Tab-separated table of C-alpha atoms in Angstrom:
chain	number	residue	atom	x	y	z
A	1	MET	CA	-42.145	11.743	47.203
A	2	VAL	CA	-39.593	13.134	44.757
A	3	LYS	CA	-36.257	13.177	46.601
A	4	ARG	CA	-34.053	14.865	43.995
A	5	GLU	CA	-34.243	18.632	43.745
A	6	LYS	CA	-35.903	19.645	40.491
A	7	TRP	CA	-38.004	22.331	38.877
A	8	ILE	CA	-41.526	22.601	40.231
A	9	LEU	CA	-43.898	23.770	37.525
A	10	TYR	CA	-47.252	24.755	39.038
A	11	LYS	CA	-49.907	22.510	37.552
A	12	HIS	CA	-53.145	22.793	39.498
A	13	THR	CA	-55.110	23.831	36.425
A	14	SER	CA	-54.470	23.487	32.712
A	15	ASP	CA	-57.797	25.101	31.798
A	16	TYR	CA	-56.950	28.467	30.268
A	17	GLU	CA	-60.589	29.569	30.310
A	18	ARG	CA	-60.778	28.782	34.023
A	19	ILE	CA	-57.665	30.870	34.698
A	20	LYS	CA	-59.324	33.759	32.857
A	21	ALA	CA	-62.595	33.272	34.749
A	22	VAL	CA	-60.856	33.319	38.131
A	23	ALA	CA	-58.885	36.447	37.227
A	24	LEU	CA	-62.066	38.219	36.146
A	25	ASP	CA	-63.905	37.169	39.278
A	26	VAL	CA	-61.142	38.374	41.601
A	27	LYS	CA	-60.998	41.708	39.780
A	28	ASN	CA	-64.669	42.420	39.153
A	29	ASN	CA	-66.590	40.585	41.877
A	30	CYS	CA	-64.169	40.408	44.786
A	31	GLY	CA	-62.792	43.888	44.456
A	32	THR	CA	-59.401	42.181	45.067
A	33	ASN	CA	-60.712	40.866	48.426
A	34	VAL	CA	-59.717	37.181	48.660
A	35	SER	CA	-60.607	36.503	52.295
A	36	ASP	CA	-61.956	33.087	53.214
A	37	THR	CA	-65.493	34.485	53.218
A	38	GLU	CA	-65.056	35.805	49.707
A	39	ARG	CA	-63.500	32.534	48.569
A	40	TYR	CA	-66.705	30.716	49.516
A	41	ARG	CA	-68.627	33.213	47.414
A	42	MET	CA	-66.186	32.662	44.573
A	43	GLN	CA	-66.956	28.954	44.727
A	44	GLU	CA	-70.639	29.694	44.167
A	45	ARG	CA	-70.073	32.180	41.351
A	46	LEU	CA	-67.622	29.964	39.477
A	47	ALA	CA	-69.806	26.889	40.012
A	48	ALA	CA	-72.679	28.773	38.371
A	49	LEU	CA	-70.417	29.279	35.348
A	50	ASP	CA	-69.460	25.577	35.383
A	51	MET	CA	-65.898	26.659	36.186
A	52	TYR	CA	-65.713	25.076	39.634
A	53	LYS	CA	-66.824	21.822	41.232
A	54	THR	CA	-66.050	20.801	44.792
A	55	ARG	CA	-65.399	17.189	45.730
A	56	ASN	CA	-67.036	17.731	49.118
A	57	PRO	CA	-70.253	19.798	48.707
A	58	LYS	CA	-71.134	19.583	52.398
A	59	GLU	CA	-67.906	20.954	53.869
A	60	ARG	CA	-66.896	23.024	50.815
A	61	PRO	CA	-63.145	23.079	51.550
A	62	LEU	CA	-61.212	26.047	50.194
A	63	ASP	CA	-58.208	24.087	48.936
A	64	ALA	CA	-59.211	24.090	45.265
A	65	ILE	CA	-60.227	27.753	45.115
A	66	SER	CA	-57.001	28.676	46.913
A	67	HIS	CA	-55.043	26.784	44.240
A	68	ARG	CA	-56.853	28.866	41.610
A	69	ILE	CA	-55.684	32.070	43.289
A	70	ASN	CA	-52.152	30.684	43.668
A	71	THR	CA	-52.249	29.954	39.937
A	72	LEU	CA	-52.803	33.654	39.247
A	73	GLU	CA	-49.821	34.479	41.431
A	74	TYR	CA	-47.624	31.895	39.715
A	75	TYR	CA	-48.424	33.219	36.238
A	76	MET	CA	-47.585	36.791	37.255
A	77	PHE	CA	-51.139	38.169	37.330
A	78	GLY	CA	-50.209	39.706	40.666
A	79	TYR	CA	-49.552	38.729	44.256
A	80	GLU	CA	-51.498	38.033	47.423
A	81	GLU	CA	-51.107	40.558	50.209
A	82	LYS	CA	-51.835	39.120	53.632
A	83	LYS	CA	-52.434	41.352	56.622
A	84	LYS	CA	-53.749	40.590	60.071
A	85	ASN	CA	-57.441	40.752	59.221
A	86	SER	CA	-57.459	40.720	55.442
A	87	LYS	CA	-56.259	39.043	52.270
A	88	ARG	CA	-56.066	40.995	49.040
A	89	PHE	CA	-54.914	40.117	45.550
A	90	ILE	CA	-52.924	42.973	44.036
A	91	PHE	CA	-52.888	42.808	40.247
A	92	SER	CA	-49.627	43.499	38.437
A	93	PRO	CA	-49.436	45.758	35.359
A	94	LEU	CA	-49.400	42.613	33.205
A	95	GLY	CA	-52.412	41.214	35.061
A	96	ASN	CA	-54.367	44.409	34.492
A	97	LEU	CA	-53.283	44.468	30.847
A	98	PHE	CA	-54.459	40.871	30.450
A	99	LEU	CA	-57.901	41.739	31.818
A	100	GLU	CA	-58.083	44.864	29.691
A	101	HIS	CA	-57.699	42.709	26.555
A	102	ILE	CA	-59.593	39.666	27.852
A	103	ASN	CA	-61.646	39.449	24.637
A	104	GLY	CA	-58.672	39.849	22.306
A	105	PRO	CA	-57.050	36.406	21.812
A	106	GLU	CA	-54.119	37.667	19.746
A	107	LYS	CA	-53.134	40.244	22.370
A	108	LEU	CA	-53.771	37.774	25.192
A	109	LEU	CA	-51.353	35.337	23.571
A	110	LYS	CA	-48.587	37.943	23.662
A	111	ILE	CA	-49.434	39.049	27.207
A	112	PHE	CA	-49.571	35.520	28.617
A	113	THR	CA	-46.336	34.603	26.844
A	114	THR	CA	-44.742	37.650	28.487
A	115	MET	CA	-46.041	36.432	31.860
A	116	LEU	CA	-44.362	33.068	31.326
A	117	PHE	CA	-41.213	34.823	30.130
A	118	GLY	CA	-41.062	36.659	33.466
A	119	ILE	CA	-41.402	33.609	35.728
A	120	GLN	CA	-38.165	33.201	37.644
A	121	PHE	CA	-36.760	30.487	39.889
A	122	GLU	CA	-36.740	30.541	42.743
A	123	HIS	CA	-40.453	31.392	42.764
A	124	PRO	CA	-42.420	32.034	45.970
A	125	ALA	CA	-45.600	30.518	44.532
A	126	SER	CA	-44.075	27.248	43.342
A	127	GLY	CA	-41.832	25.968	46.119
A	128	THR	CA	-38.894	25.421	43.773
A	129	PRO	CA	-35.662	24.976	45.805
A	130	ALA	CA	-33.451	28.047	46.129
A	131	CYS	CA	-30.581	26.321	44.319
A	132	PHE	CA	-32.415	26.920	41.020
A	133	GLN	CA	-31.667	30.401	39.716
A	134	LEU	CA	-32.953	30.901	36.177
A	135	TYR	CA	-35.987	31.808	34.071
A	136	PRO	CA	-37.448	28.377	33.222
A	137	PHE	CA	-39.709	29.357	30.333
A	138	ARG	CA	-37.044	31.502	28.724
A	139	LEU	CA	-34.888	28.408	28.559
A	140	ILE	CA	-37.765	26.262	27.299
A	141	PHE	CA	-38.708	28.764	24.587
A	142	LYS	CA	-35.076	29.109	23.490
A	143	LEU	CA	-34.712	25.336	23.182
A	144	LEU	CA	-38.014	25.085	21.298
A	145	THR	CA	-36.732	27.590	18.749
A	146	ASP	CA	-33.235	26.122	18.432
A	147	GLU	CA	-32.804	24.744	14.923
A	148	ARG	CA	-30.070	22.394	16.120
A	149	LEU	CA	-32.808	20.550	18.022
A	150	GLY	CA	-35.243	20.751	15.140
A	151	CYS	CA	-37.237	23.192	17.298
A	152	ARG	CA	-38.447	20.219	19.326
A	153	LEU	CA	-38.150	18.808	22.816
A	154	TYR	CA	-39.293	15.384	23.899
A	155	ASN	CA	-40.626	14.131	27.221
A	156	ALA	CA	-37.499	12.196	28.139
A	157	GLU	CA	-35.243	15.164	27.320
A	158	TYR	CA	-37.113	17.461	29.665
A	159	ALA	CA	-37.215	14.782	32.363
A	160	TYR	CA	-33.557	13.784	32.103
A	161	PHE	CA	-31.887	17.169	31.539
A	162	ILE	CA	-33.962	20.317	31.705
A	163	ALA	CA	-35.853	19.821	34.970
A	164	PHE	CA	-32.529	19.656	36.835
A	165	GLN	CA	-30.879	22.677	35.215
A	166	LYS	CA	-29.963	24.977	38.125
A	167	ASN	CA	-28.695	27.948	36.135
A	168	ILE	CA	-27.784	28.796	32.585
A	169	THR	CA	-24.963	30.596	30.769
A	170	PRO	CA	-24.131	30.702	27.041
A	171	GLU	CA	-21.573	27.943	27.638
A	172	SER	CA	-23.880	25.723	29.696
A	173	TYR	CA	-26.684	26.282	27.182
A	174	ASP	CA	-24.537	24.959	24.324
A	175	LYS	CA	-23.529	22.008	26.471
A	176	LEU	CA	-27.192	21.287	27.214
A	177	VAL	CA	-28.030	21.315	23.509
A	178	ASN	CA	-25.122	18.975	22.731
A	179	ASP	CA	-26.128	16.657	25.596
A	180	ILE	CA	-29.664	16.473	24.215
A	181	LEU	CA	-28.369	15.731	20.721
A	182	GLU	CA	-26.184	12.918	22.063
A	183	PHE	CA	-29.139	11.646	24.098
A	184	ARG	CA	-31.185	11.351	20.912
A	185	LYS	CA	-28.666	8.890	19.535
A	186	LEU	CA	-29.406	6.399	22.335
A	187	SER	CA	-31.774	3.504	21.787
A	188	LYS	CA	-35.241	3.592	23.354
A	189	GLU	CA	-34.315	0.563	25.439
A	190	TYR	CA	-31.236	2.275	26.843
A	191	VAL	CA	-33.178	5.445	27.652
A	192	ALA	CA	-35.836	3.352	29.402
A	193	ASP	CA	-33.148	1.732	31.550
A	194	LEU	CA	-31.783	5.163	32.466
A	195	MET	CA	-35.238	6.322	33.511
A	196	LYS	CA	-35.830	3.276	35.664
A	197	LYS	CA	-32.899	4.225	37.869
A	198	ASP	CA	-35.016	7.039	39.340
A	199	GLU	CA	-38.391	6.201	37.905
A	200	HIS	CA	-40.604	8.173	40.281
A	201	THR	CA	-38.704	11.419	39.760
A	202	TYR	CA	-38.654	11.106	35.973
A	203	VAL	CA	-42.347	10.198	35.802
A	204	ASN	CA	-43.131	13.298	37.822
A	205	CYS	CA	-41.056	15.407	35.420
A	206	VAL	CA	-42.805	13.942	32.370
A	207	TYR	CA	-46.192	14.587	33.947
A	208	GLU	CA	-45.353	18.262	34.476
A	209	TRP	CA	-43.945	18.598	30.958
A	210	GLN	CA	-47.001	17.021	29.362
A	211	TYR	CA	-49.234	19.260	31.436
A	212	TYR	CA	-47.693	22.330	29.844
A	213	THR	CA	-46.961	21.165	26.310
A	214	GLN	CA	-50.079	19.084	25.681
A	215	LYS	CA	-52.554	21.201	27.634
A	216	LEU	CA	-51.863	24.751	28.731
A	217	LEU	CA	-49.360	26.036	26.143
A	218	LYS	CA	-51.207	24.321	23.330
A	219	THR	CA	-54.587	25.684	24.488
A	220	VAL	CA	-53.228	29.213	24.757
A	221	GLY	CA	-51.690	28.885	21.288
A	222	ILE	CA	-48.033	29.349	22.266
A	223	ILE	CA	-47.025	26.027	20.695
């Protein structure tokens, strides 16, 4: 278990096509109904498209399909409305716009980037502690376009600095950039020793960072 409070970036799927398939299914086949009964039907429909595979075919648990729906909520496609006898997924304007242009990759890139731009901590779908009050992807995108950093961020820099950033101001942003630049002057051996002091936490951070930079954001075409 990670004991230090840090960013929690939702990472249950890095398959962009699967995210699109789930969004389309909820909109077109469920009629926004995401009750447990409908989730079982979703399993069957997505399995037929080779977009879903359960680890337990006999019991068919709903954990994985529920994570898919939570993924839509995290990326600002909409939110889940729970009432006494029903569960509905209410699409946001951005979610509807995404589906409207589902076959237009250039427009989807802009829409999905806007979704990420709007993600805010604390976030009800991610479990990030309330002490974090910022827009995580706005900070990431700003750092990735900062010429002082060569428009680059490395695994260790995200793990050591960014994942613990609780808020951001113009002053704290400049300090963060300077801290990263100083960090780059350290030897690999010294950085490794720093990471070993809280190895489990830093490994978890690197895993989340790689999930986004090497899978999702790259697949979408953002980086």
